[in-house]
GROMACS .gro file of C-alpha atoms in nm:
model
  500
    1MET     CA    1   4.614  -1.743   1.691
    2ARG     CA    2   4.910  -1.604   1.602
    3ARG     CA    3   5.103  -1.255   1.465
    4HIS     CA    4   5.213  -1.273   1.117
    5ARG     CA    5   5.562  -1.242   1.108
    6ASP     CA    6   5.546  -0.911   0.852
    7ALA     CA    7   5.227  -0.725   0.984
    8ASP     CA    8   5.067  -0.667   1.234
    9GLU     CA    9   4.742  -0.862   1.152
   10LEU     CA   10   4.623  -1.126   1.325
   11VAL     CA   11   4.629  -1.485   1.152
   12GLU     CA   12   4.386  -1.772   1.252
   13VAL     CA   13   4.517  -2.070   1.328
   14GLU     CA   14   4.411  -2.407   1.500
   15LEU     CA   15   4.469  -2.497   1.844
   16LEU     CA   16   4.523  -2.866   2.026
   17ASP     CA   17   4.547  -2.950   2.351
   18ALA     CA   18   4.843  -3.176   2.408
   19GLU     CA   19   4.813  -3.470   2.575
   20PRO     CA   20   4.993  -3.500   2.915
   21SER     CA   21   5.293  -3.762   2.912
   22ALA     CA   22   5.302  -4.099   2.985
   23PRO     CA   23   5.473  -4.150   3.425
   24SER     CA   24   5.825  -4.343   3.355
   25MET     CA   25   5.816  -4.685   3.517
   26SER     CA   26   6.089  -4.617   3.722
   27THR     CA   27   5.968  -4.556   4.060
   28THR     CA   28   6.338  -4.410   4.193
   29PRO     CA   29   6.480  -4.103   4.041
   30PRO     CA   30   6.818  -4.095   3.913
   31ALA     CA   31   7.052  -3.944   4.088
   32GLY     CA   32   7.093  -3.571   4.110
   33GLY     CA   33   6.743  -3.587   3.917
   34ALA     CA   34   6.795  -3.668   3.511
   35PRO     CA   35   6.745  -3.317   3.314
   36GLY     CA   36   6.412  -3.267   3.255
   37THR     CA   37   6.240  -3.414   3.593
   38PRO     CA   38   6.093  -3.169   3.853
   39LEU     CA   39   6.257  -3.079   4.148
   40PRO     CA   40   6.093  -3.194   4.479
   41HIS     CA   41   5.949  -2.881   4.647
   42ALA     CA   42   6.148  -2.726   4.982
   43ASP     CA   43   5.893  -2.804   5.203
   44GLY     CA   44   5.847  -3.181   5.095
   45ALA     CA   45   5.493  -3.105   4.877
   46GLU     CA   46   5.454  -3.294   4.550
   47PRO     CA   47   5.540  -3.084   4.323
   48ASP     CA   48   5.292  -2.986   4.029
   49GLU     CA   49   5.315  -3.161   3.726
   50ARG     CA   50   5.208  -2.833   3.525
   51ALA     CA   51   5.527  -2.625   3.668
   52GLY     CA   52   5.762  -2.767   3.407
   53ARG     CA   53   5.606  -2.663   3.100
   54PRO     CA   54   5.651  -2.361   2.969
   55GLY     CA   55   5.376  -2.087   2.942
   56PRO     CA   56   5.186  -1.909   2.644
   57SER     CA   57   5.399  -1.597   2.544
   58ARG     CA   58   5.262  -1.273   2.609
   59ALA     CA   59   5.232  -1.201   2.227
   60ARG     CA   60   5.005  -1.544   2.252
   61ARG     CA   61   4.800  -1.434   2.530
   62VAL     CA   62   4.766  -1.061   2.349
   63ALA     CA   63   4.631  -1.260   2.018
   64TRP     CA   64   4.422  -1.494   2.249
   65GLY     CA   65   4.260  -1.204   2.383
   66VAL     CA   66   4.204  -0.970   2.082
   67GLY     CA   67   4.036  -1.270   1.892
   68ALA     CA   68   3.779  -1.338   2.190
   69ALA     CA   69   3.740  -1.041   2.165
   70ALA     CA   70   3.660  -0.973   1.779
   71LEU     CA   71   3.452  -1.304   1.799
   72ALA     CA   72   3.224  -1.176   2.105
   73CYS     CA   73   3.149  -0.807   1.884
   74VAL     CA   74   3.086  -1.034   1.614
   75VAL     CA   75   2.834  -1.204   1.779
   76VAL     CA   76   2.660  -0.957   1.939
   77VAL     CA   77   2.655  -0.786   1.614
   78ASN     CA   78   2.520  -1.033   1.466
   79VAL     CA   79   2.280  -1.105   1.753
   80VAL     CA   80   2.138  -0.793   1.738
   81GLU     CA   81   2.084  -0.729   1.366
   82HIS     CA   82   1.909  -1.080   1.407
   83ARG     CA   83   1.681  -0.940   1.663
   84ALA     CA   84   1.654  -0.620   1.431
   85ALA     CA   85   1.533  -0.838   1.132
   86VAL     CA   86   1.327  -1.106   1.310
   87ALA     CA   87   1.133  -0.724   1.470
   88GLU     CA   88   1.116  -0.581   1.135
   89ASP     CA   89   0.937  -0.843   0.962
   90ALA     CA   90   0.699  -0.859   1.231
   91ARG     CA   91   0.653  -0.484   1.173
   92LEU     CA   92   0.640  -0.586   0.816
   93ALA     CA   93   0.413  -0.874   0.807
   94GLN     CA   94   0.118  -0.613   0.985
   95VAL     CA   95   0.179  -0.360   0.714
   96ASP     CA   96  -0.137  -0.379   0.407
   97GLY     CA   97  -0.009  -0.414   0.121
   98ILE     CA   98   0.322  -0.635   0.171
   99VAL     CA   99   0.358  -0.950   0.006
  100PRO     CA  100   0.518  -1.281   0.125
  101SER     CA  101   0.873  -1.282   0.075
  102LEU     CA  102   1.019  -1.209  -0.309
  103ALA     CA  103   1.391  -1.316  -0.218
  104GLU     CA  104   1.314  -1.660  -0.458
  105PRO     CA  105   1.160  -1.631  -0.844
  106VAL     CA  106   0.763  -1.625  -0.787
  107THR     CA  107   0.560  -1.935  -0.941
  108GLU     CA  108   0.188  -1.947  -1.025
  109VAL     CA  109  -0.031  -2.111  -0.740
  110TRP     CA  110  -0.344  -2.091  -0.884
  111ARG     CA  111  -0.546  -1.957  -1.179
  112HIS     CA  112  -0.898  -1.871  -1.196
  113PRO     CA  113  -1.097  -1.695  -1.496
  114GLY     CA  114  -1.222  -1.374  -1.334
  115TRP     CA  115  -1.204  -0.955  -1.431
  116TYR     CA  116  -1.107  -0.725  -1.106
  117PRO     CA  117  -1.105  -0.797  -0.749
  118VAL     CA  118  -1.325  -0.576  -0.557
  119THR     CA  119  -1.193  -0.639  -0.177
  120VAL     CA  120  -1.017  -0.921   0.027
  121THR     CA  121  -1.091  -0.994   0.379
  122ASP     CA  122  -1.085  -1.294   0.611
  123GLY     CA  123  -0.878  -1.472   0.321
  124VAL     CA  124  -1.166  -1.455   0.024
  125VAL     CA  125  -1.073  -1.281  -0.271
  126VAL     CA  126  -1.408  -1.096  -0.422
  127ALA     CA  127  -1.410  -1.068  -0.782
  128GLU     CA  128  -1.604  -1.011  -1.037
  129GLY     CA  129  -1.635  -1.198  -1.389
  130ASP     CA  130  -1.766  -1.157  -1.665
  131GLY     CA  131  -2.045  -0.920  -1.571
  132SER     CA  132  -2.260  -1.277  -1.481
  133ALA     CA  133  -2.150  -1.309  -1.134
  134LEU     CA  134  -1.962  -1.203  -0.851
  135GLU     CA  135  -1.759  -1.447  -0.663
  136GLY     CA  136  -1.540  -1.525  -0.312
  137LEU     CA  137  -1.233  -1.725  -0.341
  138ASP     CA  138  -0.977  -1.867  -0.110
  139SER     CA  139  -0.674  -1.649  -0.134
  140ARG     CA  140  -0.475  -1.988  -0.094
  141THR     CA  141  -0.632  -2.244  -0.319
  142GLY     CA  142  -0.826  -2.020  -0.568
  143GLU     CA  143  -1.128  -2.263  -0.502
  144VAL     CA  144  -1.460  -2.084  -0.525
  145VAL     CA  145  -1.592  -1.996  -0.170
  146TRP     CA  146  -1.935  -1.806  -0.270
  147ARG     CA  147  -2.069  -1.701  -0.603
  148VAL     CA  148  -2.344  -1.472  -0.678
  149GLU     CA  149  -2.580  -1.511  -0.983
  150ARG     CA  150  -2.647  -1.215  -1.219
  151PRO     CA  151  -2.979  -1.201  -1.379
  152THR     CA  152  -2.947  -1.293  -1.729
  153GLY     CA  153  -2.858  -1.024  -1.999
  154GLY     CA  154  -2.753  -0.833  -1.682
  155HIS     CA  155  -2.385  -0.713  -1.556
  156GLY     CA  156  -2.277  -0.541  -1.216
  157TRP     CA  157  -2.048  -0.406  -1.036
  158CYS     CA  158  -1.927  -0.363  -0.681
  159SER     CA  159  -1.759  -0.189  -0.451
  160PRO     CA  160  -1.595  -0.190  -0.048
  161ALA     CA  161  -1.907   0.092   0.145
  162GLY     CA  162  -1.706   0.394   0.222
  163THR     CA  163  -1.493   0.437  -0.050
  164GLU     CA  164  -1.462   0.576  -0.387
  165ALA     CA  165  -1.725   0.391  -0.608
  166PHE     CA  166  -1.651   0.197  -0.894
  167ALA     CA  167  -1.261   0.312  -0.882
  168PHE     CA  168  -0.958   0.116  -1.028
  169ARG     CA  169  -0.767   0.080  -0.740
  170GLU     CA  170  -0.610  -0.102  -0.482
  171ILE     CA  171  -0.868  -0.299  -0.336
  172PRO     CA  172  -0.946  -0.218   0.039
  173PRO     CA  173  -1.032  -0.464   0.319
  174ALA     CA  174  -1.395  -0.397   0.366
  175GLU     CA  175  -1.733  -0.531   0.594
  176ARG     CA  176  -2.001  -0.500   0.368
  177LEU     CA  177  -1.958  -0.461  -0.081
  178ILE     CA  178  -2.234  -0.194  -0.245
  179CYS     CA  179  -2.290  -0.342  -0.571
  180THR     CA  180  -2.538  -0.215  -0.831
  181VAL     CA  181  -2.684  -0.458  -1.087
  182THR     CA  182  -2.769  -0.294  -1.426
  183THR     CA  183  -3.064  -0.513  -1.587
  184ASP     CA  184  -3.424  -0.492  -1.695
  185ALA     CA  185  -3.444  -0.838  -1.550
  186PHE     CA  186  -3.642  -0.639  -1.187
  187PRO     CA  187  -3.986  -0.497  -1.291
  188GLY     CA  188  -3.981  -0.173  -1.336
  189ALA     CA  189  -3.636  -0.134  -1.240
  190GLN     CA  190  -3.354  -0.084  -1.441
  191HIS     CA  191  -3.087  -0.083  -1.166
  192ARG     CA  192  -3.048  -0.284  -0.827
  193ILE     CA  193  -2.847  -0.152  -0.546
  194GLU     CA  194  -2.725  -0.439  -0.295
  195VAL     CA  195  -2.522  -0.480  -0.015
  196VAL     CA  196  -2.314  -0.847  -0.006
  197ASP     CA  197  -2.135  -1.000   0.243
  198PRO     CA  198  -1.771  -1.059   0.096
  199ARG     CA  199  -1.697  -1.327   0.350
  200THR     CA  200  -2.053  -1.521   0.293
  201GLY     CA  201  -2.152  -1.366  -0.080
  202GLU     CA  202  -2.497  -1.312   0.111
  203VAL     CA  203  -2.701  -1.009  -0.004
  204LEU     CA  204  -2.832  -0.869   0.284
  205GLY     CA  205  -3.025  -0.629   0.131
  206GLY     CA  206  -3.105  -0.442  -0.176
  207THR     CA  207  -3.383  -0.158  -0.370
  208GLU     CA  208  -3.440  -0.057  -0.698
  209LEU     CA  209  -3.378   0.271  -0.879
  210THR     CA  210  -3.547   0.358  -1.230
  211GLY     CA  211  -3.324   0.569  -1.457
  212THR     CA  212  -2.981   0.573  -1.656
  213LEU     CA  213  -2.736   0.633  -1.348
  214VAL     CA  214  -2.522   0.933  -1.327
  215SER     CA  215  -2.341   0.872  -1.056
  216THR     CA  216  -2.244   0.679  -0.697
  217SER     CA  217  -2.071   0.794  -0.449
  218PRO     CA  218  -2.004   0.748  -0.104
  219VAL     CA  219  -2.166   0.950   0.162
  220GLY     CA  220  -2.152   0.954   0.526
  221GLU     CA  221  -1.957   0.620   0.685
  222THR     CA  222  -2.089   0.323   0.458
  223ASP     CA  223  -2.390   0.479   0.261
  224LEU     CA  224  -2.421   0.553  -0.098
  225LEU     CA  225  -2.534   0.854  -0.298
  226VAL     CA  226  -2.702   0.742  -0.655
  227ALA     CA  227  -2.815   1.021  -0.921
  228VAL     CA  228  -3.056   0.889  -1.185
  229VAL     CA  229  -3.218   1.031  -1.452
  230ASP     CA  230  -3.566   0.881  -1.502
  231GLY     CA  231  -3.766   0.885  -1.838
  232SER     CA  232  -3.872   1.232  -1.760
  233ARG     CA  233  -3.548   1.360  -1.805
  234ARG     CA  234  -3.607   1.459  -1.406
  235LEU     CA  235  -3.283   1.366  -1.188
  236VAL     CA  236  -3.374   1.147  -0.879
  237LEU     CA  237  -3.144   1.148  -0.613
  238ALA     CA  238  -3.094   0.890  -0.316
  239ARG     CA  239  -2.933   0.786   0.009
  240ILE     CA  240  -2.869   0.429   0.029
  241ASP     CA  241  -2.802   0.307   0.359
  242GLY     CA  242  -2.494   0.064   0.271
  243LEU     CA  243  -2.554  -0.177   0.551
  244THR     CA  244  -2.927  -0.325   0.459
  245GLY     CA  245  -2.994  -0.173   0.099
  246ALA     CA  246  -3.253   0.018   0.248
  247ARG     CA  247  -3.355   0.409   0.070
  248VAL     CA  248  -3.283   0.662   0.365
  249TRP     CA  249  -3.402   0.905   0.163
  250GLN     CA  250  -3.536   0.968  -0.233
  251VAL     CA  251  -3.627   1.284  -0.396
  252THR     CA  252  -3.714   1.369  -0.750
  253GLY     CA  253  -3.545   1.727  -0.874
  254PRO     CA  254  -3.671   1.960  -1.200
  255ALA     CA  255  -3.673   1.814  -1.547
  256LEU     CA  256  -3.362   1.891  -1.726
  257PRO     CA  257  -3.323   2.165  -2.024
  258GLU     CA  258  -3.373   2.015  -2.311
  259ASP     CA  259  -3.033   2.123  -2.391
  260VAL     CA  260  -2.865   1.981  -2.076
  261ASP     CA  261  -2.663   1.663  -2.174
  262GLN     CA  262  -2.705   1.428  -1.845
  263ASN     CA  263  -2.381   1.352  -1.852
  264SER     CA  264  -2.241   1.639  -1.769
  265LEU     CA  265  -2.436   1.649  -1.424
  266SER     CA  266  -2.254   1.662  -1.108
  267VAL     CA  267  -2.349   1.582  -0.777
  268TRP     CA  268  -2.168   1.625  -0.424
  269GLU     CA  269  -2.173   1.639  -0.065
  270HIS     CA  270  -2.024   1.948   0.140
  271GLY     CA  271  -2.118   2.046   0.493
  272GLY     CA  272  -2.423   1.810   0.513
  273VAL     CA  273  -2.558   1.954   0.185
  274VAL     CA  274  -2.575   1.728  -0.124
  275VAL     CA  275  -2.576   1.995  -0.496
  276ALA     CA  276  -2.712   1.911  -0.747
  277GLU     CA  277  -2.586   2.138  -1.115
  278VAL     CA  278  -2.508   2.140  -1.434
  279PRO     CA  279  -2.104   2.257  -1.479
  280GLY     CA  280  -2.048   2.508  -1.751
  281TRP     CA  281  -2.393   2.600  -1.858
  282THR     CA  282  -2.432   2.633  -2.231
  283LEU     CA  283  -2.591   2.955  -2.322
  284PRO     CA  284  -2.853   2.958  -2.611
  285GLY     CA  285  -2.596   3.084  -2.809
  286GLY     CA  286  -2.336   2.779  -2.781
  287ASP     CA  287  -2.113   3.003  -2.524
  288MET     CA  288  -1.975   2.849  -2.235
  289ASP     CA  289  -2.102   3.024  -1.879
  290ASP     CA  290  -1.835   3.021  -1.663
  291ASP     CA  291  -2.094   2.968  -1.397
  292ALA     CA  292  -2.231   2.635  -1.266
  293LEU     CA  293  -2.630   2.653  -1.307
  294PRO     CA  294  -2.740   2.470  -0.974
  295LEU     CA  295  -3.060   2.262  -1.007
  296PHE     CA  296  -3.134   2.212  -0.633
  297SER     CA  297  -2.975   2.087  -0.289
  298VAL     CA  298  -3.093   1.910   0.021
  299SER     CA  299  -3.024   1.786   0.313
  300THR     CA  300  -2.782   1.549   0.324
  301GLU     CA  301  -2.950   1.373   0.686
  302THR     CA  302  -3.277   1.386   0.565
  303GLY     CA  303  -3.314   1.465   0.183
  304GLU     CA  304  -3.524   1.827   0.283
  305PRO     CA  305  -3.477   2.117   0.039
  306ALA     CA  306  -3.152   2.306   0.185
  307ASP     CA  307  -2.981   2.590   0.072
  308ALA     CA  308  -2.622   2.472  -0.036
  309THR     CA  309  -2.360   2.629   0.209
  310THR     CA  310  -2.133   2.763  -0.119
  311ASP     CA  311  -2.170   2.880  -0.422
  312GLY     CA  312  -2.092   2.645  -0.723
  313PRO     CA  313  -1.832   2.383  -0.620
  314SER     CA  314  -1.620   2.640  -0.377
  315GLY     CA  315  -1.524   2.473  -0.009
  316GLN     CA  316  -1.647   2.093  -0.193
  317VAL     CA  317  -1.448   1.851   0.016
  318TRP     CA  318  -1.319   1.600  -0.316
  319PHE     CA  319  -1.134   1.375  -0.020
  320GLU     CA  320  -1.099   1.293   0.341
  321ARG     CA  321  -0.903   1.027   0.534
  322SER     CA  322  -0.875   0.942   0.918
  323LEU     CA  323  -0.496   0.914   0.970
  324ARG     CA  324  -0.357   0.691   1.204
  325ASP     CA  325  -0.299   0.918   1.518
  326GLY     CA  326  -0.652   1.026   1.512
  327ARG     CA  327  -0.582   1.328   1.304
  328THR     CA  328  -0.818   1.358   1.001
  329MET     CA  329  -0.693   1.469   0.614
  330ARG     CA  330  -0.939   1.694   0.376
  331VAL     CA  331  -0.908   1.783   0.092
  332ALA     CA  332  -1.165   2.106  -0.030
  333SER     CA  333  -1.155   2.382  -0.274
  334SER     CA  334  -1.140   2.771  -0.122
  335ASP     CA  335  -1.371   2.997  -0.202
  336GLU     CA  336  -1.137   3.138  -0.509
  337GLY     CA  337  -1.112   2.758  -0.616
  338VAL     CA  338  -0.793   2.637  -0.551
  339MET     CA  339  -0.762   2.265  -0.382
  340THR     CA  340  -0.611   2.312   0.008
  341THR     CA  341  -0.503   2.025   0.227
  342GLN     CA  342  -0.609   2.086   0.614
  343LEU     CA  343  -0.542   1.882   0.859
  344GLU     CA  344  -0.764   1.846   1.157
  345ASP     CA  345  -0.706   1.766   1.526
  346ALA     CA  346  -0.912   1.485   1.741
  347ALA     CA  347  -1.101   1.834   1.851
  348GLY     CA  348  -1.234   1.920   1.503
  349GLN     CA  349  -0.919   2.209   1.527
  350VAL     CA  350  -0.768   2.268   1.251
  351VAL     CA  351  -0.317   2.288   1.283
  352LEU     CA  352  -0.242   2.286   0.898
  353GLU     CA  353  -0.353   2.431   0.599
  354ARG     CA  354  -0.183   2.416   0.296
  355GLU     CA  355  -0.221   2.491  -0.061
  356GLY     CA  356  -0.231   2.167  -0.272
  357TRP     CA  357  -0.319   1.773  -0.321
  358PRO     CA  358  -0.248   1.531  -0.124
  359TRP     CA  359  -0.009   1.273  -0.348
  360MET     CA  360  -0.043   0.942  -0.213
  361PRO     CA  361   0.132   0.602  -0.256
  362GLY     CA  362  -0.153   0.305  -0.282
  363MET     CA  363   0.091   0.176   0.038
  364ASP     CA  364   0.250   0.322   0.275
  365ASP     CA  365   0.441   0.113   0.549
  366GLY     CA  366   0.472   0.433   0.771
  367SER     CA  367   0.722   0.597   0.625
  368LEU     CA  368   0.556   0.905   0.532
  369ASP     CA  369   0.396   0.885   0.913
  370ASP     CA  370   0.381   1.276   0.986
  371THR     CA  371   0.443   1.405   0.623
  372LEU     CA  372   0.253   1.507   0.436
  373LEU     CA  373   0.356   1.489   0.029
  374LEU     CA  374   0.165   1.766  -0.124
  375TYR     CA  375   0.148   1.808  -0.541
  376ARG     CA  376   0.105   2.172  -0.561
  377SER     CA  377  -0.064   2.383  -0.873
  378ASP     CA  378   0.307   2.499  -0.937
  379GLY     CA  379   0.349   2.150  -1.079
  380ASP     CA  380   0.631   2.157  -0.738
  381LEU     CA  381   0.621   1.845  -0.491
  382GLU     CA  382   0.663   1.912  -0.123
  383LEU     CA  383   0.724   1.698   0.194
  384VAL     CA  384   0.604   1.872   0.491
  385ASP     CA  385   0.695   1.778   0.795
  386LEU     CA  386   0.293   1.756   1.039
  387ARG     CA  387   0.473   1.832   1.364
  388SER     CA  388   0.654   2.158   1.266
  389GLY     CA  389   0.433   2.257   0.957
  390GLU     CA  390   0.811   2.335   0.767
  391THR     CA  391   0.883   2.205   0.469
  392ARG     CA  392   1.160   1.931   0.438
  393TRP     CA  393   1.210   2.000   0.093
  394THR     CA  394   1.013   2.058  -0.249
  395ILE     CA  395   1.112   1.926  -0.608
  396THR     CA  396   1.001   2.002  -0.990
  397LYS     CA  397   0.742   1.719  -1.049
  398ALA     CA  398   0.767   1.539  -1.386
  399PRO     CA  399   0.448   1.586  -1.607
  400ASP     CA  400   0.297   1.245  -1.590
  401ALA     CA  401   0.503   1.120  -1.272
  402SER     CA  402   0.275   0.883  -1.019
  403PRO     CA  403   0.344   0.755  -0.689
  404ALA     CA  404   0.352   0.395  -0.614
  405LEU     CA  405   0.498   0.298  -0.295
  406ALA     CA  406   0.592   0.420   0.035
  407VAL     CA  407   0.833   0.161   0.226
  408GLY     CA  408   1.141   0.159   0.353
  409GLY     CA  409   1.214   0.532   0.342
  410ARG     CA  410   1.189   0.528   0.000
  411LEU     CA  411   0.875   0.624  -0.274
  412LEU     CA  412   0.880   0.484  -0.570
  413VAL     CA  413   0.695   0.699  -0.864
  414PHE     CA  414   0.656   0.578  -1.214
  415GLU     CA  415   0.621   0.781  -1.551
  416HIS     CA  416   0.551   0.571  -1.869
  417ASN     CA  417   0.778   0.331  -1.870
  418TRP     CA  418   1.024   0.445  -1.594
  419ALA     CA  419   1.025   0.412  -1.223
  420ARG     CA  420   1.245   0.606  -0.992
  421ALA     CA  421   1.323   0.590  -0.628
  422LEU     CA  422   1.301   0.883  -0.430
  423ASP     CA  423   1.505   0.955  -0.067
  424LEU     CA  424   1.212   1.070   0.188
  425ASP     CA  425   1.478   1.269   0.387
  426THR     CA  426   1.610   1.484   0.078
  427GLY     CA  427   1.398   1.454  -0.273
  428GLU     CA  428   1.681   1.297  -0.412
  429VAL     CA  429   1.658   0.972  -0.676
  430ILE     CA  430   1.822   0.678  -0.533
  431TRP     CA  431   1.785   0.525  -0.835
  432GLU     CA  432   1.572   0.425  -1.159
  433LEU     CA  433   1.499   0.156  -1.395
  434GLN     CA  434   1.355   0.202  -1.765
  435GLY     CA  435   1.128  -0.076  -1.890
  436VAL     CA  436   0.913  -0.154  -1.639
  437THR     CA  437   0.530  -0.057  -1.544
  438GLY     CA  438   0.629   0.084  -1.129
  439TYR     CA  439   0.253   0.166  -1.093
  440SER     CA  440   0.153  -0.164  -1.036
  441ALA     CA  441   0.424  -0.298  -0.836
  442VAL     CA  442   0.398  -0.462  -0.531
  443THR     CA  443   0.670  -0.493  -0.230
  444ASP     CA  444   0.734  -0.733   0.028
  445GLY     CA  445   0.924  -0.424   0.229
  446ARG     CA  446   1.258  -0.504   0.104
  447ARG     CA  447   1.260  -0.603  -0.250
  448VAL     CA  448   1.004  -0.495  -0.549
  449LEU     CA  449   0.845  -0.658  -0.855
  450PHE     CA  450   0.790  -0.514  -1.175
  451VAL     CA  451   0.598  -0.579  -1.465
  452ARG     CA  452   0.883  -0.547  -1.759
  453SER     CA  453   0.741  -0.383  -2.046
  454ASP     CA  454   1.000  -0.409  -2.248
  455ALA     CA  455   1.010  -0.657  -2.509
  456GLU     CA  456   1.148  -0.917  -2.276
  457GLY     CA  457   0.840  -0.902  -2.094
  458GLY     CA  458   0.775  -1.112  -1.750
  459LEU     CA  459   0.851  -0.958  -1.420
  460SER     CA  460   1.193  -0.887  -1.213
  461ALA     CA  461   1.221  -0.823  -0.873
  462HIS     CA  462   1.467  -0.578  -0.730
  463ASP     CA  463   1.696  -0.422  -0.396
  464LEU     CA  464   1.444  -0.168  -0.299
  465ARG     CA  465   1.780   0.017  -0.154
  466ASP     CA  466   1.958   0.045  -0.465
  467GLY     CA  467   1.752  -0.099  -0.752
  468THR     CA  468   1.944  -0.378  -0.812
  469GLU     CA  469   1.785  -0.645  -1.021
  470LEU     CA  470   1.787  -1.005  -0.856
  471TRP     CA  471   1.574  -1.167  -1.058
  472ARG     CA  472   1.381  -1.236  -1.368
  473THR     CA  473   1.086  -1.468  -1.473
  474GLU     CA  474   0.797  -1.546  -1.728
  475GLN     CA  475   0.461  -1.461  -1.668
  476PRO     CA  476   0.302  -1.397  -1.989
  477GLY     CA  477   0.006  -1.172  -2.043
  478VAL     CA  478   0.071  -0.992  -1.693
  479GLN     CA  479  -0.122  -0.607  -1.697
  480ARG     CA  480  -0.145  -0.538  -1.355
  481LEU     CA  481   0.031  -0.709  -0.981
  482LEU     CA  482  -0.255  -0.616  -0.671
  483ALA     CA  483  -0.141  -0.677  -0.330
  484VAL     CA  484  -0.334  -0.949  -0.099
  485PRO     CA  485  -0.266  -1.057   0.209
  486GLY     CA  486  -0.039  -1.392   0.178
  487ALA     CA  487  -0.026  -1.364  -0.172
  488THR     CA  488   0.052  -1.138  -0.466
  489ILE     CA  489  -0.226  -1.114  -0.739
  490ALA     CA  490  -0.175  -1.140  -1.135
  491LEU     CA  491  -0.439  -0.981  -1.361
  492THR     CA  492  -0.431  -1.089  -1.742
  493GLU     CA  493  -0.688  -0.994  -1.996
  494SER     CA  494  -0.921  -1.321  -1.892
  495ALA     CA  495  -0.777  -1.444  -1.525
  496LEU     CA  496  -0.671  -1.393  -1.172
  497VAL     CA  497  -0.343  -1.575  -1.118
  498ALA     CA  498  -0.161  -1.594  -0.739
  499LEU     CA  499   0.184  -1.600  -0.756
  500GLY     CA  500   0.389  -1.744  -0.444
   0.00000   0.00000   0.00000
C-alpha cells in the first residue's frame, strides 16, 4: 500500500517480491571494490547479501501496518457477523411459523385439491376436502398419506384437541384431532364426534349425539364440551374425552321456552362449573331484559348439578394460555363486565392484572417475550413490561387494525388493504404498504411475503426492516398464505398450493 500524494488516504497497490540478482561469474573482485560491491566485514566474515539493499521507507512500513490492521478488523467483523447470522438462522429454525428463505421468488412445489388445513404434525398437513373426506398430505410432496372417508351425504370439520373448536386461525400442531361429522348415516344420530390421529388418520374413538348442534368448545387439557338441542327442544350437554372419543358425562336440561331461539343459547365454563343460559332474555312484550336467563349449571368434572360461581357471564374465562416461562395468562370478565387480563406465576399467584384484551399476532418469534400487548376498552393499544408492570408505550389503535406477525422487533398489523410495521420498542410506524393483505403474511424472519390485493395481484416479498420490495411473482387465485414446517401453503378457492 502507498499513501496518495494529494491526500492522507491509503491506496491499494500490488506488492511483488523481487528475485535476487544473479552472482557474478568472476571469482576475483575488482581492485578497491567495484561500485555496488559489498565490502567485507572487518572480522573477515562473509557479508550479508541483503545488507546492501535499501530497506523500506518508514511511510511504507506505517502503511503496511495500517493496512494489515484494517484487514484484520474486516476479517474479525465478518467472522462475528457470520457467526451471528448463523446463530440467528438456527434460532429462527426453531420458531413455529417461520417459513423457508424468501430471498428468491417462490415457485409452486405441489398442488392438491382441498379446502382448509386443520393442523400439521410430523410433516403431515391435515386438510378438509370438499366435506367428503379428511386427508393427510406429505408437506414436501403433496402426496396423500392417508384419507378418512365421510359417509355419503355427510360433511364434517375438525379442530386440534384443546383449542377453540372450528375457528379459522393459524394451524397449530396437534397430537389429536376432534372431528364433528354431521350426517343421517349413523342410526339415530345426527352428529358423530370422532378422535383422529393426524399422523396416520386412524380413528381412535367416537360417540354419537342426537340433536341440532349448538356449540362446541374446549374444556380441560384436551376434552370437548358439546351442546345440542334434541327433538323435544331440550338442551343436552356432553363432555367428550379428546383422547378416546368417549363421553365423560352427558346431562339433559329443561325444555327451552317456545319463544327462545336455540341459536341464541350460550354455554360457557368457569371455576369448575358449566353454565347454560340465554343471553338477553326476551320478555313477552318483545322488550329485552338486560339479565341473562340461566337454564342450568353443572360440574365441569362430573356433570352433576352445581351452583354457578358467578351471576351471568361476569367472571367467565374467555381465554387462557401457558407462556414459555411457566406463567399463565388468563382473560376474564370482571364483576362489572369489564374484560381484564391476569398473569399468574407458576405458583398460581396473580402477579399482574390489567384492563383490556391481549392483542396477539398469529406468529411471534419471541419479540413479545416479557411483554403484554393489550387492546383497551378506550380503543388504545399499550405494551406492558411483564417484569416491571410498567407501560412502555401507548398508541391509538386504528379502528380495524389487526395483528399479524411479531418478528425481528417489529409488529406487523393490517387494516383493509394496508400493512404497517410498528417498532416494538417505541410503538412508532416504521414503514407501511398499500395494496396487500397483511393478515395472511408469512415471514422467514428477515423478509415478509404478502398476497397483493391491488390490480397487479400475485405475491410480493419485502425487507422486514424497512419494507423495501425485494421481488414479485404471479400466483393467480391465492387468497391466503399459511406457514407450515418446511413450506408456505397458499390457499385458493379449490386447492392447497405449496410454495418454496
